[in-house]
């Protein structure tokens, strides 16, 4: 455990917030300490170390996505900088969860 974050598996390159972590919180990372520049919500991730664009995001020792840009150690890791590694990515259009292709 590292402050309000959990390192779930030794191979993981992310930490998961076990509670909301406020801006300014210091977090021990793989080889440094980072100061959060934004509040990280419960269950969201931050980079445990620098992650390069195209690198797989590992959580529970498993790939959960691919970095779409470089992510600095301590930065928020979420849908703005990763894409799914196991399902096609698309936006749902309707409140009923149907995309335009499946609602016809």
Tab-separated table of C-alpha atoms in Angstrom:
chain	number	residue	atom	x	y	z
A	1	UNK	CA	0.000	0.000	0.000
A	2	UNK	CA	1.213	3.502	-0.723
A	3	UNK	CA	-0.887	6.111	1.051
A	4	UNK	CA	-4.433	6.201	-0.298
A	5	UNK	CA	-3.427	3.869	-3.163
A	6	UNK	CA	-3.017	0.122	-3.573
A	7	UNK	CA	-0.394	-1.600	-5.704
A	8	UNK	CA	-2.444	-4.696	-6.482
A	9	UNK	CA	0.228	-6.831	-8.180
A	10	UNK	CA	4.039	-6.530	-8.396
A	11	UNK	CA	3.871	-6.286	-12.216
A	12	UNK	CA	1.298	-3.454	-12.219
A	13	UNK	CA	2.339	-0.080	-13.646
A	14	UNK	CA	-0.623	1.641	-11.946
A	15	UNK	CA	-1.844	2.223	-8.397
A	16	UNK	CA	-5.569	2.165	-7.549
A	17	UNK	CA	-7.178	4.690	-5.202
A	18	UNK	CA	-8.747	3.008	-2.157
A	19	UNK	CA	-10.300	6.375	-1.248
A	20	UNK	CA	-10.479	9.745	-2.950
A	21	UNK	CA	-6.982	11.240	-2.945
A	22	UNK	CA	-6.905	15.029	-2.767
A	23	UNK	CA	-4.772	17.325	-4.879
A	24	UNK	CA	-1.445	17.865	-3.107
A	25	UNK	CA	-1.322	14.346	-1.632
A	26	UNK	CA	2.178	12.854	-1.738
A	27	UNK	CA	2.370	9.275	-3.032
A	28	UNK	CA	5.387	6.936	-2.971
A	29	UNK	CA	5.926	5.526	-6.454
A	30	UNK	CA	8.307	2.919	-7.876
A	31	UNK	CA	11.380	5.137	-7.737
A	32	UNK	CA	10.181	8.531	-6.498
A	33	UNK	CA	7.464	10.410	-4.673
A	34	UNK	CA	4.796	12.310	-6.611
A	35	UNK	CA	2.515	15.122	-5.509
A	36	UNK	CA	-0.954	14.785	-7.023
A	37	UNK	CA	-1.862	17.702	-9.296
A	38	UNK	CA	-5.557	16.783	-9.234
A	39	UNK	CA	-7.955	14.913	-6.973
A	40	UNK	CA	-8.124	11.217	-7.904
A	41	UNK	CA	-11.541	9.618	-7.280
A	42	UNK	CA	-12.059	6.313	-5.465
A	43	UNK	CA	-11.049	3.308	-7.645
A	44	UNK	CA	-9.312	5.458	-10.279
A	45	UNK	CA	-5.687	4.799	-11.220
A	46	UNK	CA	-2.420	6.731	-11.287
A	47	UNK	CA	0.806	5.754	-13.016
A	48	UNK	CA	3.194	3.940	-10.657
A	49	UNK	CA	6.060	4.869	-12.979
A	50	UNK	CA	6.424	6.627	-16.333
A	51	UNK	CA	4.400	4.831	-19.023
A	52	UNK	CA	5.227	5.271	-22.715
A	53	UNK	CA	2.628	5.642	-25.468
A	54	UNK	CA	1.626	2.206	-26.732
A	55	UNK	CA	2.583	0.427	-23.497
A	56	UNK	CA	0.080	-1.950	-21.917
A	57	UNK	CA	-1.573	-0.797	-18.690
A	58	UNK	CA	-1.304	-3.574	-16.099
A	59	UNK	CA	-3.745	-3.977	-13.202
A	60	UNK	CA	-3.989	-7.225	-11.182
A	61	UNK	CA	-0.986	-8.291	-13.306
A	62	UNK	CA	-3.227	-8.306	-16.390
A	63	UNK	CA	-3.434	-5.967	-19.359
A	64	UNK	CA	-6.495	-3.728	-19.095
A	65	UNK	CA	-5.617	-1.225	-21.800
A	66	UNK	CA	-2.985	0.514	-23.876
A	67	UNK	CA	-1.601	3.995	-23.243
A	68	UNK	CA	-2.625	6.373	-26.042
A	69	UNK	CA	0.010	8.899	-24.951
A	70	UNK	CA	2.961	9.115	-22.577
A	71	UNK	CA	1.784	9.133	-18.932
A	72	UNK	CA	4.078	10.598	-16.287
A	73	UNK	CA	4.560	8.817	-12.965
A	74	UNK	CA	1.824	9.977	-10.578
A	75	UNK	CA	-0.564	11.134	-13.343
A	76	UNK	CA	-4.206	10.078	-13.577
A	77	UNK	CA	-4.676	6.992	-15.783
A	78	UNK	CA	-8.188	6.844	-17.226
A	79	UNK	CA	-10.155	6.892	-20.485
A	80	UNK	CA	-8.523	10.166	-21.587
A	81	UNK	CA	-5.109	8.477	-21.975
A	82	UNK	CA	-5.779	4.742	-22.430
A	83	UNK	CA	-7.887	2.591	-24.719
A	84	UNK	CA	-9.257	-0.863	-24.159
A	85	UNK	CA	-7.015	-3.798	-25.025
A	86	UNK	CA	-9.800	-6.359	-25.091
A	87	UNK	CA	-12.976	-4.803	-26.478
A	88	UNK	CA	-13.699	-2.418	-29.355
A	89	UNK	CA	-14.023	1.141	-28.116
A	90	UNK	CA	-17.185	3.000	-29.073
A	91	UNK	CA	-19.512	5.532	-27.513
A	92	UNK	CA	-23.016	4.492	-26.562
A	93	UNK	CA	-25.547	6.910	-28.014
A	94	UNK	CA	-28.773	6.060	-26.235
A	95	UNK	CA	-29.771	5.956	-22.574
A	96	UNK	CA	-30.852	2.330	-23.085
A	97	UNK	CA	-27.234	1.342	-23.823
A	98	UNK	CA	-27.831	0.715	-27.517
A	99	UNK	CA	-25.440	2.065	-30.116
A	100	UNK	CA	-26.967	3.287	-33.409
A	101	UNK	CA	-25.962	0.056	-35.173
A	102	UNK	CA	-27.798	-2.191	-32.694
A	103	UNK	CA	-30.899	-0.057	-32.165
A	104	UNK	CA	-32.263	-0.493	-35.713
